[in-house]
PDB file of C-alpha atoms in Angstrom:
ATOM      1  CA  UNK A   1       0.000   0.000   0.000  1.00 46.00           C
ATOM      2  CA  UNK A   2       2.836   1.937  -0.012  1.00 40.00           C
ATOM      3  CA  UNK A   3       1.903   3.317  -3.596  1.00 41.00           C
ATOM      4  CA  UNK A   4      -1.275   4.592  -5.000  1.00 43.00           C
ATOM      5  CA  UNK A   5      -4.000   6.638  -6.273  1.00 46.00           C
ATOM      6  CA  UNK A   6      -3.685   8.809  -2.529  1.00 46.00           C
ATOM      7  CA  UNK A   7      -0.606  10.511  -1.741  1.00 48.00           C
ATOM      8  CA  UNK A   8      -1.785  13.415  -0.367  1.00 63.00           C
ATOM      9  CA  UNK A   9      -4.236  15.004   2.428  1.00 85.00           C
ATOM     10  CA  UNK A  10      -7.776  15.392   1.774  1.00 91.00           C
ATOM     11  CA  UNK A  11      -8.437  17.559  -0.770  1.00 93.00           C
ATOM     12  CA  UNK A  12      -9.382  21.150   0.639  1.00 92.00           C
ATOM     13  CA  UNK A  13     -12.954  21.799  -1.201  1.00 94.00           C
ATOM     14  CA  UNK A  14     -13.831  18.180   0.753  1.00 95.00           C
ATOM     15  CA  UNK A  15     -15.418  19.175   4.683  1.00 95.00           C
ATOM     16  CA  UNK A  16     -14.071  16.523   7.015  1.00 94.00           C
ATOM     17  CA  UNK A  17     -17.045  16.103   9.212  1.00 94.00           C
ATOM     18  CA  UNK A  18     -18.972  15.439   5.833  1.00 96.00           C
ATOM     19  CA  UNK A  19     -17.345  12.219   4.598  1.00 97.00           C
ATOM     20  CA  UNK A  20     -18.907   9.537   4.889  1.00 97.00           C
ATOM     21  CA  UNK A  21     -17.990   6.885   8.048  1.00 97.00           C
ATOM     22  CA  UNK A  22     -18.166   3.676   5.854  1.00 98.00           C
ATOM     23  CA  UNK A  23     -18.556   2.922   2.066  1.00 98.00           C
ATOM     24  CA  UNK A  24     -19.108  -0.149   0.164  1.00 98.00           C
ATOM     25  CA  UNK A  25     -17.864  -0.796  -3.225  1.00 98.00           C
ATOM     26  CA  UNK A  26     -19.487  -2.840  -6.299  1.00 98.00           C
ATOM     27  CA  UNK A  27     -16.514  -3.563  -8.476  1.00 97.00           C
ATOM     28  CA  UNK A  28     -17.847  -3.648 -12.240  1.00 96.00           C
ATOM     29  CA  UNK A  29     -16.822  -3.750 -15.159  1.00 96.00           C
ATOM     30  CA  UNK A  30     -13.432  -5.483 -14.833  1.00 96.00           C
ATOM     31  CA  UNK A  31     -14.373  -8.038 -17.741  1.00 94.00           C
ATOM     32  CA  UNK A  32     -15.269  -5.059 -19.855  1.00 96.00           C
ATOM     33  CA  UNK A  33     -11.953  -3.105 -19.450  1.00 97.00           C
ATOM     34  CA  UNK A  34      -9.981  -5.944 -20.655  1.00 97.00           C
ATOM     35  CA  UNK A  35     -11.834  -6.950 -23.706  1.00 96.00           C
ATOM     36  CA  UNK A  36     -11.713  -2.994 -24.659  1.00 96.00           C
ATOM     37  CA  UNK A  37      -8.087  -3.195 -24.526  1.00 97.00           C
ATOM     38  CA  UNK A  38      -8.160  -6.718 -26.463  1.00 97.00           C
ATOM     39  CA  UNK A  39      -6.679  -8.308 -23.132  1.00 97.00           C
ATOM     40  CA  UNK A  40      -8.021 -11.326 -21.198  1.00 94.00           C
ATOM     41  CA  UNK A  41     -10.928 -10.997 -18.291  1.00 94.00           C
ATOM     42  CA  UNK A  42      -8.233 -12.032 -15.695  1.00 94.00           C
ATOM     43  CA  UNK A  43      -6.098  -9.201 -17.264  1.00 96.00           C
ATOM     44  CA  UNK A  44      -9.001  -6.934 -15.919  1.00 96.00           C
ATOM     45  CA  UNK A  45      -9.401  -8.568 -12.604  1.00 96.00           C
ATOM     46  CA  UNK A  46      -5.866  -8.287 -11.884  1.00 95.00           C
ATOM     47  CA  UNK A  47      -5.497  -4.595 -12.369  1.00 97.00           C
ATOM     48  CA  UNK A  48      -8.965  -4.188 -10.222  1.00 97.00           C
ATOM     49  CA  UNK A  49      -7.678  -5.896  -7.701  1.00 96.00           C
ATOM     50  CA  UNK A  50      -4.289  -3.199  -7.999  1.00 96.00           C
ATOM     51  CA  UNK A  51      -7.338  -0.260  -7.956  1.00 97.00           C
ATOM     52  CA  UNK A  52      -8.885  -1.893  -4.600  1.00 97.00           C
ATOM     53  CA  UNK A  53      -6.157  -1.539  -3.041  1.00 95.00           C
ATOM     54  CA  UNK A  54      -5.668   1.799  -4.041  1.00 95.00           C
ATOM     55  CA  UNK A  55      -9.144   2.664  -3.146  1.00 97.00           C
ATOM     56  CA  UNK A  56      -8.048   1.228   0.395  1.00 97.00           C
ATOM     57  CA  UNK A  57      -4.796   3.635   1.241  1.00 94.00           C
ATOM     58  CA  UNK A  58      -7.710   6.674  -0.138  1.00 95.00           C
ATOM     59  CA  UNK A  59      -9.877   6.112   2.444  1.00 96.00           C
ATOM     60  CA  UNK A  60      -7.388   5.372   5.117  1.00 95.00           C
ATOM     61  CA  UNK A  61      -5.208   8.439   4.421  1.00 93.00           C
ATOM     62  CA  UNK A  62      -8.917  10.618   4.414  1.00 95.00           C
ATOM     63  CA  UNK A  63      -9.753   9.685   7.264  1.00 95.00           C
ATOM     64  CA  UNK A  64     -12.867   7.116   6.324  1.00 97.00           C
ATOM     65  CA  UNK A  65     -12.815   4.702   8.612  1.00 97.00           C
ATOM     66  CA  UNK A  66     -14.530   1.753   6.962  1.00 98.00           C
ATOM     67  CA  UNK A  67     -14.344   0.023   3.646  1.00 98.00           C
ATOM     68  CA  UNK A  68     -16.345  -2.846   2.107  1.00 98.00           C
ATOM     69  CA  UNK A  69     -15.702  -4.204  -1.704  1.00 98.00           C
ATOM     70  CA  UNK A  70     -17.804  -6.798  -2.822  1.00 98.00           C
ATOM     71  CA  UNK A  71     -15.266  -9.486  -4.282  1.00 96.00           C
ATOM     72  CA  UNK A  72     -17.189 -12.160  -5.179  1.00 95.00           C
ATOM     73  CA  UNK A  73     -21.091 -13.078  -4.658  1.00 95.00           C
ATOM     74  CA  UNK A  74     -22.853 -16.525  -4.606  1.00 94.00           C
ATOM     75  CA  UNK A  75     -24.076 -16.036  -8.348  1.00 94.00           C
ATOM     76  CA  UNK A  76     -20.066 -15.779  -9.467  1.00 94.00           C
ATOM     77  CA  UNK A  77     -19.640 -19.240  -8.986  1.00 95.00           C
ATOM     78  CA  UNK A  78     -21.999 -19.602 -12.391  1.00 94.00           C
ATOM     79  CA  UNK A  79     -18.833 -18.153 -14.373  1.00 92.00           C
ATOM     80  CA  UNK A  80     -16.288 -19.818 -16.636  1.00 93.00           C
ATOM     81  CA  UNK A  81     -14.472 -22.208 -14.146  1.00 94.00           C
ATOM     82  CA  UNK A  82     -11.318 -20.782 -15.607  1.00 94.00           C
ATOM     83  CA  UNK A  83     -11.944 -17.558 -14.551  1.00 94.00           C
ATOM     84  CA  UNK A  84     -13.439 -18.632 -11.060  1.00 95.00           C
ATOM     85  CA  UNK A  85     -10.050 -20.601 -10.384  1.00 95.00           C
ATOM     86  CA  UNK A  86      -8.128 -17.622 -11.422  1.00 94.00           C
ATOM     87  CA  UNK A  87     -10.234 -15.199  -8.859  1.00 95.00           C
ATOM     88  CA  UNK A  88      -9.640 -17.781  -6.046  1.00 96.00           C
ATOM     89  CA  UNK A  89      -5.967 -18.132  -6.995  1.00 95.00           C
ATOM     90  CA  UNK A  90      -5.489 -13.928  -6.902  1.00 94.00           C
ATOM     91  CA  UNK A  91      -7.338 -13.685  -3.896  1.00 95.00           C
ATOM     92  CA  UNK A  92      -4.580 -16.288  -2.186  1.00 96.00           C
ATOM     93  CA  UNK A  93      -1.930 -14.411  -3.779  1.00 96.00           C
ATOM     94  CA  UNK A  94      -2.758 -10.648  -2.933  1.00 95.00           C
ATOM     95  CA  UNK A  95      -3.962 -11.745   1.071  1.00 96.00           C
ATOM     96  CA  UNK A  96      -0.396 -13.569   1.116  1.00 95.00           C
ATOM     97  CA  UNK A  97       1.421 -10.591  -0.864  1.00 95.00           C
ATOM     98  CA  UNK A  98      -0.190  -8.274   1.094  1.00 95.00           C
ATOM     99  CA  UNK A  99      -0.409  -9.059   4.537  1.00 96.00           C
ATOM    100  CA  UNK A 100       2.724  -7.649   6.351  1.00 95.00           C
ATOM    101  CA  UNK A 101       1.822  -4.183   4.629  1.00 95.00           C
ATOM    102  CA  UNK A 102      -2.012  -4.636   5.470  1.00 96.00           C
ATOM    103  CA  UNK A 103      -0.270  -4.988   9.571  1.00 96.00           C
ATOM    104  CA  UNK A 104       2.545  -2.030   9.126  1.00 94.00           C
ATOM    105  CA  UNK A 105      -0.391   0.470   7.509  1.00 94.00           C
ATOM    106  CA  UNK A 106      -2.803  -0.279  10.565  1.00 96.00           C
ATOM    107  CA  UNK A 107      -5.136  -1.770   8.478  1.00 97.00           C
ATOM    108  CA  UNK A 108      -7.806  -4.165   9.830  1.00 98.00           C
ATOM    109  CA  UNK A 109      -9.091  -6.943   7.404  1.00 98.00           C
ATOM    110  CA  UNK A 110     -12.496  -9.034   7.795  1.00 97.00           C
ATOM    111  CA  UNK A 111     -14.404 -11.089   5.408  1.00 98.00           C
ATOM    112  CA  UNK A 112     -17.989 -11.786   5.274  1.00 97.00           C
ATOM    113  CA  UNK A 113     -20.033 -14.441   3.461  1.00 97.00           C
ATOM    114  CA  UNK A 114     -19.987 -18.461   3.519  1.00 96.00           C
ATOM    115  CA  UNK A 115     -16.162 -18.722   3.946  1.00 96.00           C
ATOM    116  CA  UNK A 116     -16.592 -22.620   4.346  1.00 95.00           C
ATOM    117  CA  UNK A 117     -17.595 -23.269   0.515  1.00 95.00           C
ATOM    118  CA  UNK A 118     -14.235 -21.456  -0.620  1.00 96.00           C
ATOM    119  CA  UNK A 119     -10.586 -23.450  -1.586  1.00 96.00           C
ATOM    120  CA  UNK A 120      -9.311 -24.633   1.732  1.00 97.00           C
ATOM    121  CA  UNK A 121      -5.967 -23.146   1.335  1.00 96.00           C
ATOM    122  CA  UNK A 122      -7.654 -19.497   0.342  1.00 97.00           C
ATOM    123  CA  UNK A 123      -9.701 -20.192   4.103  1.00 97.00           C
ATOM    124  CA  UNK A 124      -6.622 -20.796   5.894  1.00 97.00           C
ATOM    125  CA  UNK A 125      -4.771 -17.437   3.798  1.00 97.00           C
ATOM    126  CA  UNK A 126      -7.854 -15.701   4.823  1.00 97.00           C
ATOM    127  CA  UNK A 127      -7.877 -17.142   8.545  1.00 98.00           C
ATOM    128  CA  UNK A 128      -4.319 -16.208   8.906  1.00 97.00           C
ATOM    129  CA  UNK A 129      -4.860 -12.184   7.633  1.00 97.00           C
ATOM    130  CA  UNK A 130      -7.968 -11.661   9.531  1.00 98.00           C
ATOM    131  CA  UNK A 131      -5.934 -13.140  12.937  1.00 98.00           C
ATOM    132  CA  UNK A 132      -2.755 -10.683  11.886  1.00 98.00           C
ATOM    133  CA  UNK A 133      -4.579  -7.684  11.605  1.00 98.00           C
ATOM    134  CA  UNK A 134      -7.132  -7.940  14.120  1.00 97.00           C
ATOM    135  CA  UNK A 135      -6.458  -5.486  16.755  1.00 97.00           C
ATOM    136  CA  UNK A 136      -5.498  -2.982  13.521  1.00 97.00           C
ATOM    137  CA  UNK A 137      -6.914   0.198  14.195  1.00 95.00           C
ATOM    138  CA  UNK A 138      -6.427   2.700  11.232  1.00 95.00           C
ATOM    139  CA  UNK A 139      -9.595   1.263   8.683  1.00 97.00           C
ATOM    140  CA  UNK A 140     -11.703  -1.487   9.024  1.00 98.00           C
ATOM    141  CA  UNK A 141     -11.165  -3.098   5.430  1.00 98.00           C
ATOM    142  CA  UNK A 142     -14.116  -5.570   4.573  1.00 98.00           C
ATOM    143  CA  UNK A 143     -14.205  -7.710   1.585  1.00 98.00           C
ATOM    144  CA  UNK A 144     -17.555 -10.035   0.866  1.00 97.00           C
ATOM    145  CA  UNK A 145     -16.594 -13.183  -0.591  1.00 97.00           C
ATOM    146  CA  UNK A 146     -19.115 -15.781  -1.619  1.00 97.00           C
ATOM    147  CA  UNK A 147     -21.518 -13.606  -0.134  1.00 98.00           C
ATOM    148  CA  UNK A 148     -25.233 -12.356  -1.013  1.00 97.00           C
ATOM    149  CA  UNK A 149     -27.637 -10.454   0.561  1.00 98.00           C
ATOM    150  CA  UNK A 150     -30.863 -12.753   0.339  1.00 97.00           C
ATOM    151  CA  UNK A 151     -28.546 -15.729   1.702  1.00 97.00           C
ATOM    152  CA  UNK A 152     -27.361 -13.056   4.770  1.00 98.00           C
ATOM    153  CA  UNK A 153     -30.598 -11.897   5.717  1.00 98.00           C
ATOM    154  CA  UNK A 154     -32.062 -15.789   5.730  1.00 98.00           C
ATOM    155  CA  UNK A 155     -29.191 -16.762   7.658  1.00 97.00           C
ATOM    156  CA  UNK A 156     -29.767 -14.737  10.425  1.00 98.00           C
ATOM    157  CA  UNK A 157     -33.408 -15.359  10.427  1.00 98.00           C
ATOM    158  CA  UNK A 158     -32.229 -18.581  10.732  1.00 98.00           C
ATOM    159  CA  UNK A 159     -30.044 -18.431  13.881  1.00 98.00           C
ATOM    160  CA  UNK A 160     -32.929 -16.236  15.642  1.00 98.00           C
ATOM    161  CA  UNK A 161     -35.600 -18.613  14.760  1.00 98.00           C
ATOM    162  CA  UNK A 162     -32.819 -21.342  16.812  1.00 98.00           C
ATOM    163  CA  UNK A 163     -32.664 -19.140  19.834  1.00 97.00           C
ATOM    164  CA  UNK A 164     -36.376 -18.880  19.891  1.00 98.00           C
ATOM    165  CA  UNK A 165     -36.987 -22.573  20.060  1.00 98.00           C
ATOM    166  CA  UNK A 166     -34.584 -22.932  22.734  1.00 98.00           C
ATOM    167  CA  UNK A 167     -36.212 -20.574  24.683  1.00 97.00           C
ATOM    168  CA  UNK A 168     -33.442 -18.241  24.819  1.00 97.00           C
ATOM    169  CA  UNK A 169     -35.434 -15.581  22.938  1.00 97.00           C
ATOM    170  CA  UNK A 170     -38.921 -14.503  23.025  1.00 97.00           C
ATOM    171  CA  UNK A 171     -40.623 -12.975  19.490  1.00 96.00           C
ATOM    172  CA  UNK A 172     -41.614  -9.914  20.640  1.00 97.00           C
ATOM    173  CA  UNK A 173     -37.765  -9.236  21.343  1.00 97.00           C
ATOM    174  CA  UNK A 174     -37.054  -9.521  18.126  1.00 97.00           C
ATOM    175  CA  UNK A 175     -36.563  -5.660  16.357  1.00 97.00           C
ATOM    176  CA  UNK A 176     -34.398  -3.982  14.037  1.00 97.00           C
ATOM    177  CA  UNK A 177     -31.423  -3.519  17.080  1.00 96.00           C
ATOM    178  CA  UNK A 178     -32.070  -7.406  17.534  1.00 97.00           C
ATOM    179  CA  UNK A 179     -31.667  -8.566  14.027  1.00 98.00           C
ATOM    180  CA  UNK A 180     -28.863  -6.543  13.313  1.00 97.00           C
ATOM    181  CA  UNK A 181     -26.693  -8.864  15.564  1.00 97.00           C
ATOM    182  CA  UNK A 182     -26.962 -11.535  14.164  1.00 98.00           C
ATOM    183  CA  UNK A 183     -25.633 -10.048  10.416  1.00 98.00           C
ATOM    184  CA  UNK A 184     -22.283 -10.609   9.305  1.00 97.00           C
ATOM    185  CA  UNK A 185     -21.463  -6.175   9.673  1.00 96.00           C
ATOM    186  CA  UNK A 186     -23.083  -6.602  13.346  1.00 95.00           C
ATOM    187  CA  UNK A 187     -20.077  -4.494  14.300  1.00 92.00           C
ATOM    188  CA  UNK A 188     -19.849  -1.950  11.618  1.00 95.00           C
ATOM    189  CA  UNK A 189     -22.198   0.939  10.446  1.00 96.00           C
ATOM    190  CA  UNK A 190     -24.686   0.962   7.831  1.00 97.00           C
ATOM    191  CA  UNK A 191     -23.249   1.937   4.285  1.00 98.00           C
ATOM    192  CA  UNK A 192     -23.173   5.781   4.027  1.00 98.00           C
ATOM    193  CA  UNK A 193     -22.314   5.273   0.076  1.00 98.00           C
ATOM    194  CA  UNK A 194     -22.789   3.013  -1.863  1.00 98.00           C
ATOM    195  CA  UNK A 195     -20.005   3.360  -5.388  1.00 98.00           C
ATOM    196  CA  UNK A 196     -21.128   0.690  -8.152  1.00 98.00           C
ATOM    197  CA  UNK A 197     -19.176   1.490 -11.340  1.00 98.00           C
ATOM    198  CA  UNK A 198     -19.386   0.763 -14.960  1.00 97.00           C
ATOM    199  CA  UNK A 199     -23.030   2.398 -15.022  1.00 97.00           C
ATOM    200  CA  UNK A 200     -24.823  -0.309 -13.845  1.00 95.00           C
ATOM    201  CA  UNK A 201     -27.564   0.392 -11.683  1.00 96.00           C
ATOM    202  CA  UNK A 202     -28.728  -2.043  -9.429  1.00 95.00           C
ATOM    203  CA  UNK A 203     -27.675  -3.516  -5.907  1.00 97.00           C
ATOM    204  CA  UNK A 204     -26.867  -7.192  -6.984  1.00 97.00           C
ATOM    205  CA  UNK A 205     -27.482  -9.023  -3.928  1.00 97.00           C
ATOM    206  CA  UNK A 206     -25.394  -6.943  -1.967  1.00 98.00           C
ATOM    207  CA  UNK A 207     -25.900  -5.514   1.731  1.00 98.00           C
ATOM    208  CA  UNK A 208     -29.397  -5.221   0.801  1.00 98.00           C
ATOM    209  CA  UNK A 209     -30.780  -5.260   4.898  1.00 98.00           C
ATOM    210  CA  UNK A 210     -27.500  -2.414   5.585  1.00 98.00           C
ATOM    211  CA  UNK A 211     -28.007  -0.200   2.388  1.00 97.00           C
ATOM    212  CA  UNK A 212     -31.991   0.707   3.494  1.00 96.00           C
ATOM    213  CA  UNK A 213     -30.500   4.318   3.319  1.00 95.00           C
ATOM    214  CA  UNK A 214     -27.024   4.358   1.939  1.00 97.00           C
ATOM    215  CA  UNK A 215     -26.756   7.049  -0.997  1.00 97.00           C
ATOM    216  CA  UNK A 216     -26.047   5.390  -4.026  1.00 98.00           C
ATOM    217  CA  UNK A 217     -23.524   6.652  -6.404  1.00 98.00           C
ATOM    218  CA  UNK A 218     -23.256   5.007 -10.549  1.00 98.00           C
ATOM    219  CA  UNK A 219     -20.383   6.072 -12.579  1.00 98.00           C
ATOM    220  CA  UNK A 220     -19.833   4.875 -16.181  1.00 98.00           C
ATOM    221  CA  UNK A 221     -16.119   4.712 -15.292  1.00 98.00           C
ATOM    222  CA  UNK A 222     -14.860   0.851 -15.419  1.00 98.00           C
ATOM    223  CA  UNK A 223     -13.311  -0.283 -11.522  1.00 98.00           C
ATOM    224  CA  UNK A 224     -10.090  -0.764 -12.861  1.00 97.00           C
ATOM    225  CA  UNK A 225      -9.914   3.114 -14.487  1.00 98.00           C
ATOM    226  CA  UNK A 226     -11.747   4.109 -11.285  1.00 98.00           C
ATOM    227  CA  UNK A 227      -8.892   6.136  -9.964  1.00 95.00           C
ATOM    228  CA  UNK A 228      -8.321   9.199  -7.335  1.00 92.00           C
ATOM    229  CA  UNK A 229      -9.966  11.870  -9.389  1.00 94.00           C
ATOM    230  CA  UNK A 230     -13.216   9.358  -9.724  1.00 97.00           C
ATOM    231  CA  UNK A 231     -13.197   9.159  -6.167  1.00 97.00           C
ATOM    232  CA  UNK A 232     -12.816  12.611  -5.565  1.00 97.00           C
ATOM    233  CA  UNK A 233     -15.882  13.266  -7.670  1.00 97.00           C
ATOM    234  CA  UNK A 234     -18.114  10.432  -6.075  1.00 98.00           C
ATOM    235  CA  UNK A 235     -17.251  12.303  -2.818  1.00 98.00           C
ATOM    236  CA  UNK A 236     -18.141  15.429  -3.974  1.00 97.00           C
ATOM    237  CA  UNK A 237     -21.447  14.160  -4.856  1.00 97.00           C
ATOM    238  CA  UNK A 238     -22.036  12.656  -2.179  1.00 97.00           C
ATOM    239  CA  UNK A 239     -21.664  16.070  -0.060  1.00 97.00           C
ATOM    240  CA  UNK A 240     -23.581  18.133  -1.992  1.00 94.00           C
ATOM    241  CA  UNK A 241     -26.681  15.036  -0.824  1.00 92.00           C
ATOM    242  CA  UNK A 242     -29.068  16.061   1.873  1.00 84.00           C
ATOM    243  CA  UNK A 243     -29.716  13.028   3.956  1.00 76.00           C
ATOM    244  CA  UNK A 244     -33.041  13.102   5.726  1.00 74.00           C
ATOM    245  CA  UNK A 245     -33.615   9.542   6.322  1.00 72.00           C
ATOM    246  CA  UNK A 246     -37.314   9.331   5.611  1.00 68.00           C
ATOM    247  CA  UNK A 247     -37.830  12.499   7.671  1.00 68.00           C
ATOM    248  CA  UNK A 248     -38.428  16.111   6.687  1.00 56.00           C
TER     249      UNK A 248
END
């Protein structure tokens, strides 16, 4: 992290108090990069992966303490094995590559989704950063892997319907305070913003119990061209928002 699209303070005509406290990321358009530049898909995955963690040392050197990127959702499995071998294979390689930085930059790492279903050496890769960087202080640095939102939500329901029948909970406990517990960002604020790139507008499975009022920014811009500039802009937006939350 010791390079990257953030090398400087935050830019003056940003307000401090008006960043957002955590963002989540949908990474598109990686595919469509490379086959505009006559290069392979993984070709466009691997630089993406080079503008997350870009994206990353932004938001740490800002001052925006959270950061959630949504690497790879239950419906990816359905792509070209090829491709889904190569995504597990960089995900190995950059947690490995990237680890002792991730631990000297005060970065905290956590991963959300059903972690059992992934290669067993990528588990014990991911096992091993989340254990190194735990008490990491500087951002909280999220990444949902094999993860959707239907699969979260029913999962929880799930574990409070198992409480109930052992008569450890009673239903008229349950609320929204309640059922946020027992999601995998218990610990972690709602979404503030929402960035999906490559113009696509729609939430794709992802955070959809968290991002109930997150402000949702689209940009035509493909992830891996998504740069400091594009950030700047989304940020910029995103100030200019007033956020009533239902209210007046």
């Amino acid at each position: 992290m010791s390079q990257g699209i953030c090398l400087e303070k935050l830019p003056e005509d940003l307000q401090q108090e008006l960043l957002p406290k955590h963002i989540a990321v949908i990474m598109d358009g990686n595919g469509r990069w490379a086959k505009k530049k006559g290069l392979p898909r993984i070709a466009g995955h691997r630089r993406g992966a080079s503008t997350l963690k870009e994206l990353l040392r932004c938001c740490k050197d800002w001052g925006i303490p959270a950061l959630t990127a949504y690497a790879f959702s239950t419906e990816n499995w359905g792509r070209p094995a090829g491709e889904v071998d190569f995504l597990m294979s960089l995900f190995e390689g950059k947690l490995r590559q990237e680890l002792r930085e991730m631990v000297d930059e005060d970065v905290q790492i956590q991963f959300m989704g059903n972690l059992q279903a992934l290669p067993k050496s990528l588990q014990a890769e991911i096992e091993r950063s989340v254990t190194a960087t735990q008490h990491n202080q500087g951002i909280l640095f999220t990444v949902a892997t094999n993860y959707g939102g239907r699969q979260e939500i029913v999962q929880a329901c799930r574990a409070i319907a198992t409480q109930v029948k052992e008569g450890k909970l009673q239903p008229e406990e349950i609320d929204e305070v309640l059922f946020k517990r027992y999601l995998y960002t218990a610990d972690v604020c709602d979404p503030d913003l929402l960035i999906r790139t490559s113009g696509e507008m729609r939430l794709s499975n992802f955070l959809l119990w968290q991002m109930a009022y997150s402000e949702i920014y689209i940009t035509e811009t493909l992830w891996p061209d998504f740069d400091r500039s594009e950030f700047h802009r989304a940020l910029s937006d995103y100030q200019k928002r007033s956020r009533r939350f239902g209210k007046v």
